[in-house]
Amino acid sequence: MPMYEYKCLDCGKEATLALTLKDHDSGAVTCPSCKSKRMEQLISSVMAKTSRKS
Ligand SMILES: [Zn+2]
């Protein structure tokens, strides 16, 4: 299951959540701290995984 990083717009906490693609696409993300659904996705560190072959 892919991991997504989110920041809660209500309590300001960041959370790394394992979501199914279905959950991710439907935006069914809930803050584990305050149960808010106003979650903003952060640019994932997955980007940093890109291998450098220069
Ligand atoms: Zn929250």
PDB file of N, CA and C and ligand atoms in Angstrom:
ATOM      1  N   MET A   1       0.848  -1.200   0.000  1.00  0.00           N
ATOM      2  CA  MET A   1       0.000   0.000   0.000  1.00  0.00           C
ATOM      3  C   MET A   1       0.882   1.247   0.000  1.00  0.00           C
ATOM      4  N   PRO A   2       0.636   2.161  -0.892  1.00  0.00           N
ATOM      5  CA  PRO A   2       1.490   3.364  -0.949  1.00  0.00           C
ATOM      6  C   PRO A   2       1.283   4.270   0.253  1.00  0.00           C
ATOM      7  N   MET A   3       2.328   4.976   0.593  1.00  0.00           N
ATOM      8  CA  MET A   3       2.279   5.889   1.727  1.00  0.00           C
ATOM      9  C   MET A   3       2.156   7.322   1.224  1.00  0.00           C
ATOM     10  N   TYR A   4       1.334   8.082   1.907  1.00  0.00           N
ATOM     11  CA  TYR A   4       1.150   9.480   1.537  1.00  0.00           C
ATOM     12  C   TYR A   4       1.383  10.338   2.769  1.00  0.00           C
ATOM     13  N   GLU A   5       1.992  11.474   2.543  1.00  0.00           N
ATOM     14  CA  GLU A   5       2.201  12.406   3.647  1.00  0.00           C
ATOM     15  C   GLU A   5       1.162  13.511   3.571  1.00  0.00           C
ATOM     16  N   TYR A   6       0.549  13.749   4.692  1.00  0.00           N
ATOM     17  CA  TYR A   6      -0.474  14.785   4.762  1.00  0.00           C
ATOM     18  C   TYR A   6      -0.200  15.709   5.931  1.00  0.00           C
ATOM     19  N   LYS A   7      -0.696  16.927   5.774  1.00  0.00           N
ATOM     20  CA  LYS A   7      -0.672  17.861   6.896  1.00  0.00           C
ATOM     21  C   LYS A   7      -2.103  18.276   7.174  1.00  0.00           C
ATOM     22  N   CYS A   8      -2.452  18.250   8.437  1.00  0.00           N
ATOM     23  CA  CYS A   8      -3.801  18.620   8.827  1.00  0.00           C
ATOM     24  C   CYS A   8      -3.928  20.134   8.862  1.00  0.00           C
ATOM     25  N   LEU A   9      -4.945  20.649   8.216  1.00  0.00           N
ATOM     26  CA  LEU A   9      -5.132  22.099   8.178  1.00  0.00           C
ATOM     27  C   LEU A   9      -5.782  22.603   9.460  1.00  0.00           C
ATOM     28  N   ASP A  10      -6.287  21.716  10.255  1.00  0.00           N
ATOM     29  CA  ASP A  10      -6.950  22.133  11.489  1.00  0.00           C
ATOM     30  C   ASP A  10      -6.000  22.132  12.681  1.00  0.00           C
ATOM     31  N   CYS A  11      -5.276  21.034  12.874  1.00  0.00           N
ATOM     32  CA  CYS A  11      -4.395  20.968  14.038  1.00  0.00           C
ATOM     33  C   CYS A  11      -2.920  21.137  13.656  1.00  0.00           C
ATOM     34  N   GLY A  12      -2.641  21.130  12.351  1.00  0.00           N
ATOM     35  CA  GLY A  12      -1.285  21.417  11.899  1.00  0.00           C
ATOM     36  C   GLY A  12      -0.325  20.251  11.986  1.00  0.00           C
ATOM     37  N   LYS A  13      -0.817  19.097  12.389  1.00  0.00           N
ATOM     38  CA  LYS A  13       0.070  17.945  12.506  1.00  0.00           C
ATOM     39  C   LYS A  13       0.258  17.263  11.158  1.00  0.00           C
ATOM     40  N   GLU A  14       1.436  16.701  10.987  1.00  0.00           N
ATOM     41  CA  GLU A  14       1.714  15.959   9.774  1.00  0.00           C
ATOM     42  C   GLU A  14       1.583  14.472  10.070  1.00  0.00           C
ATOM     43  N   ALA A  15       1.109  13.757   9.069  1.00  0.00           N
ATOM     44  CA  ALA A  15       0.924  12.329   9.263  1.00  0.00           C
ATOM     45  C   ALA A  15       1.265  11.603   7.981  1.00  0.00           C
ATOM     46  N   THR A  16       1.896  10.466   8.128  1.00  0.00           N
ATOM     47  CA  THR A  16       2.149   9.604   6.989  1.00  0.00           C
ATOM     48  C   THR A  16       1.124   8.486   7.035  1.00  0.00           C
ATOM     49  N   LEU A  17       0.306   8.428   5.996  1.00  0.00           N
ATOM     50  CA  LEU A  17      -0.801   7.491   6.007  1.00  0.00           C
ATOM     51  C   LEU A  17      -0.661   6.490   4.873  1.00  0.00           C
ATOM     52  N   ALA A  18      -0.979   5.266   5.166  1.00  0.00           N
ATOM     53  CA  ALA A  18      -1.024   4.238   4.141  1.00  0.00           C
ATOM     54  C   ALA A  18      -2.452   4.172   3.614  1.00  0.00           C
ATOM     55  N   LEU A  19      -2.602   4.534   2.358  1.00  0.00           N
ATOM     56  CA  LEU A  19      -3.947   4.583   1.783  1.00  0.00           C
ATOM     57  C   LEU A  19      -4.026   3.692   0.563  1.00  0.00           C
ATOM     58  N   THR A  20      -5.183   3.130   0.365  1.00  0.00           N
ATOM     59  CA  THR A  20      -5.416   2.478  -0.909  1.00  0.00           C
ATOM     60  C   THR A  20      -5.606   3.572  -1.957  1.00  0.00           C
ATOM     61  N   LEU A  21      -5.402   3.233  -3.201  1.00  0.00           N
ATOM     62  CA  LEU A  21      -5.602   4.227  -4.256  1.00  0.00           C
ATOM     63  C   LEU A  21      -7.029   4.742  -4.240  1.00  0.00           C
ATOM     64  N   LYS A  22      -7.938   3.876  -3.890  1.00  0.00           N
ATOM     65  CA  LYS A  22      -9.341   4.254  -3.837  1.00  0.00           C
ATOM     66  C   LYS A  22      -9.556   5.327  -2.772  1.00  0.00           C
ATOM     67  N   ASP A  23      -8.976   5.095  -1.600  1.00  0.00           N
ATOM     68  CA  ASP A  23      -9.105   6.082  -0.530  1.00  0.00           C
ATOM     69  C   ASP A  23      -8.448   7.411  -0.920  1.00  0.00           C
ATOM     70  N   HIS A  24      -7.288   7.284  -1.539  1.00  0.00           N
ATOM     71  CA  HIS A  24      -6.557   8.490  -1.937  1.00  0.00           C
ATOM     72  C   HIS A  24      -7.344   9.277  -2.968  1.00  0.00           C
ATOM     73  N   ASP A  25      -7.862   8.572  -3.965  1.00  0.00           N
ATOM     74  CA  ASP A  25      -8.590   9.245  -5.037  1.00  0.00           C
ATOM     75  C   ASP A  25      -9.878   9.880  -4.538  1.00  0.00           C
ATOM     76  N   SER A  26     -10.502   9.245  -3.593  1.00  0.00           N
ATOM     77  CA  SER A  26     -11.773   9.770  -3.107  1.00  0.00           C
ATOM     78  C   SER A  26     -11.573  10.840  -2.039  1.00  0.00           C
ATOM     79  N   GLY A  27     -10.318  11.044  -1.640  1.00  0.00           N
ATOM     80  CA  GLY A  27     -10.038  12.072  -0.651  1.00  0.00           C
ATOM     81  C   GLY A  27     -10.530  11.703   0.735  1.00  0.00           C
ATOM     82  N   ALA A  28     -10.693  10.406   0.966  1.00  0.00           N
ATOM     83  CA  ALA A  28     -11.185   9.960   2.270  1.00  0.00           C
ATOM     84  C   ALA A  28     -10.030   9.887   3.255  1.00  0.00           C
ATOM     85  N   VAL A  29      -9.495  11.053   3.579  1.00  0.00           N
ATOM     86  CA  VAL A  29      -8.359  11.114   4.478  1.00  0.00           C
ATOM     87  C   VAL A  29      -8.786  11.810   5.763  1.00  0.00           C
ATOM     88  N   THR A  30      -8.474  11.187   6.865  1.00  0.00           N
ATOM     89  CA  THR A  30      -8.867  11.749   8.151  1.00  0.00           C
ATOM     90  C   THR A  30      -7.639  11.926   9.030  1.00  0.00           C
ATOM     91  N   CYS A  31      -7.554  13.058   9.664  1.00  0.00           N
ATOM     92  CA  CYS A  31      -6.439  13.316  10.570  1.00  0.00           C
ATOM     93  C   CYS A  31      -6.477  12.344  11.739  1.00  0.00           C
ATOM     94  N   PRO A  32      -5.364  11.643  11.991  1.00  0.00           N
ATOM     95  CA  PRO A  32      -5.350  10.695  13.107  1.00  0.00           C
ATOM     96  C   PRO A  32      -5.389  11.398  14.459  1.00  0.00           C
ATOM     97  N   SER A  33      -5.085  12.669  14.479  1.00  0.00           N
ATOM     98  CA  SER A  33      -5.045  13.382  15.755  1.00  0.00           C
ATOM     99  C   SER A  33      -6.392  13.989  16.118  1.00  0.00           C
ATOM    100  N   CYS A  34      -7.013  14.701  15.154  1.00  0.00           N
ATOM    101  CA  CYS A  34      -8.227  15.432  15.499  1.00  0.00           C
ATOM    102  C   CYS A  34      -9.430  15.020  14.648  1.00  0.00           C
ATOM    103  N   LYS A  35      -9.217  14.009  13.803  1.00  0.00           N
ATOM    104  CA  LYS A  35     -10.303  13.473  12.982  1.00  0.00           C
ATOM    105  C   LYS A  35     -10.811  14.441  11.922  1.00  0.00           C
ATOM    106  N   SER A  36     -10.083  15.511  11.708  1.00  0.00           N
ATOM    107  CA  SER A  36     -10.477  16.459  10.672  1.00  0.00           C
ATOM    108  C   SER A  36     -10.290  15.834   9.296  1.00  0.00           C
ATOM    109  N   LYS A  37     -11.107  16.238   8.374  1.00  0.00           N
ATOM    110  CA  LYS A  37     -10.951  15.762   7.001  1.00  0.00           C
ATOM    111  C   LYS A  37     -10.301  16.820   6.111  1.00  0.00           C
ATOM    112  N   ARG A  38      -9.871  17.904   6.732  1.00  0.00           N
ATOM    113  CA  ARG A  38      -9.206  18.945   5.964  1.00  0.00           C
ATOM    114  C   ARG A  38      -7.717  18.656   5.935  1.00  0.00           C
ATOM    115  N   MET A  39      -7.353  17.681   5.134  1.00  0.00           N
ATOM    116  CA  MET A  39      -5.973  17.273   5.044  1.00  0.00           C
ATOM    117  C   MET A  39      -5.383  17.725   3.722  1.00  0.00           C
ATOM    118  N   GLU A  40      -4.182  18.280   3.795  1.00  0.00           N
ATOM    119  CA  GLU A  40      -3.485  18.726   2.601  1.00  0.00           C
ATOM    120  C   GLU A  40      -2.332  17.768   2.345  1.00  0.00           C
ATOM    121  N   GLN A  41      -2.252  17.264   1.126  1.00  0.00           N
ATOM    122  CA  GLN A  41      -1.179  16.323   0.825  1.00  0.00           C
ATOM    123  C   GLN A  41       0.137  17.058   0.621  1.00  0.00           C
ATOM    124  N   LEU A  42       1.169  16.550   1.228  1.00  0.00           N
ATOM    125  CA  LEU A  42       2.496  17.121   1.059  1.00  0.00           C
ATOM    126  C   LEU A  42       3.188  16.413  -0.094  1.00  0.00           C
ATOM    127  N   ILE A  43       4.165  17.122  -0.653  1.00  0.00           N
ATOM    128  CA  ILE A  43       4.964  16.475  -1.689  1.00  0.00           C
ATOM    129  C   ILE A  43       5.754  15.356  -1.033  1.00  0.00           C
ATOM    130  N   SER A  44       5.534  14.177  -1.510  1.00  0.00           N
ATOM    131  CA  SER A  44       6.084  13.013  -0.833  1.00  0.00           C
ATOM    132  C   SER A  44       7.583  12.892  -1.015  1.00  0.00           C
ATOM    133  N   SER A  45       8.195  12.264  -0.046  1.00  0.00           N
ATOM    134  CA  SER A  45       9.626  12.005  -0.134  1.00  0.00           C
ATOM    135  C   SER A  45       9.924  10.924  -1.153  1.00  0.00           C
ATOM    136  N   VAL A  46       8.889  10.396  -1.754  1.00  0.00           N
ATOM    137  CA  VAL A  46       9.072   9.427  -2.833  1.00  0.00           C
ATOM    138  C   VAL A  46       9.919  10.040  -3.941  1.00  0.00           C
ATOM    139  N   MET A  47       9.745  11.360  -4.097  1.00  0.00           N
ATOM    140  CA  MET A  47      10.501  12.071  -5.116  1.00  0.00           C
ATOM    141  C   MET A  47      12.004  11.886  -4.915  1.00  0.00           C
ATOM    142  N   ALA A  48      12.411  11.862  -3.656  1.00  0.00           N
ATOM    143  CA  ALA A  48      13.840  11.791  -3.345  1.00  0.00           C
ATOM    144  C   ALA A  48      14.411  10.422  -3.662  1.00  0.00           C
ATOM    145  N   LYS A  49      13.525   9.476  -3.917  1.00  0.00           N
ATOM    146  CA  LYS A  49      13.995   8.124  -4.188  1.00  0.00           C
ATOM    147  C   LYS A  49      14.613   7.980  -5.567  1.00  0.00           C
ATOM    148  N   THR A  50      14.290   8.922  -6.450  1.00  0.00           N
ATOM    149  CA  THR A  50      14.776   8.839  -7.819  1.00  0.00           C
ATOM    150  C   THR A  50      16.297   8.675  -7.834  1.00  0.00           C
ATOM    151  N   SER A  51      16.745   7.635  -8.422  1.00  0.00           N
ATOM    152  CA  SER A  51      18.169   7.356  -8.409  1.00  0.00           C
ATOM    153  C   SER A  51      18.930   8.291  -9.335  1.00  0.00           C
ATOM    154  N   ARG A  52      20.051   8.699  -8.869  1.00  0.00           N
ATOM    155  CA  ARG A  52      20.900   9.583  -9.674  1.00  0.00           C
ATOM    156  C   ARG A  52      21.982   8.758 -10.340  1.00  0.00           C
ATOM    157  N   LYS A  53      21.944   8.751 -11.644  1.00  0.00           N
ATOM    158  CA  LYS A  53      22.922   7.938 -12.357  1.00  0.00           C
ATOM    159  C   LYS A  53      23.820   8.790 -13.233  1.00  0.00           C
ATOM    160  N   SER A  54      24.142   9.961 -12.818  1.00  0.00           N
ATOM    161  CA  SER A  54      24.942  10.857 -13.641  1.00  0.00           C
ATOM    162  C   SER A  54      26.427  10.487 -13.585  1.00  0.00           C
TER     163      SER A  54
HETATM  164 ZN    ZN B   1      -5.754  17.325  12.763  1.00  0.00          ZN
END
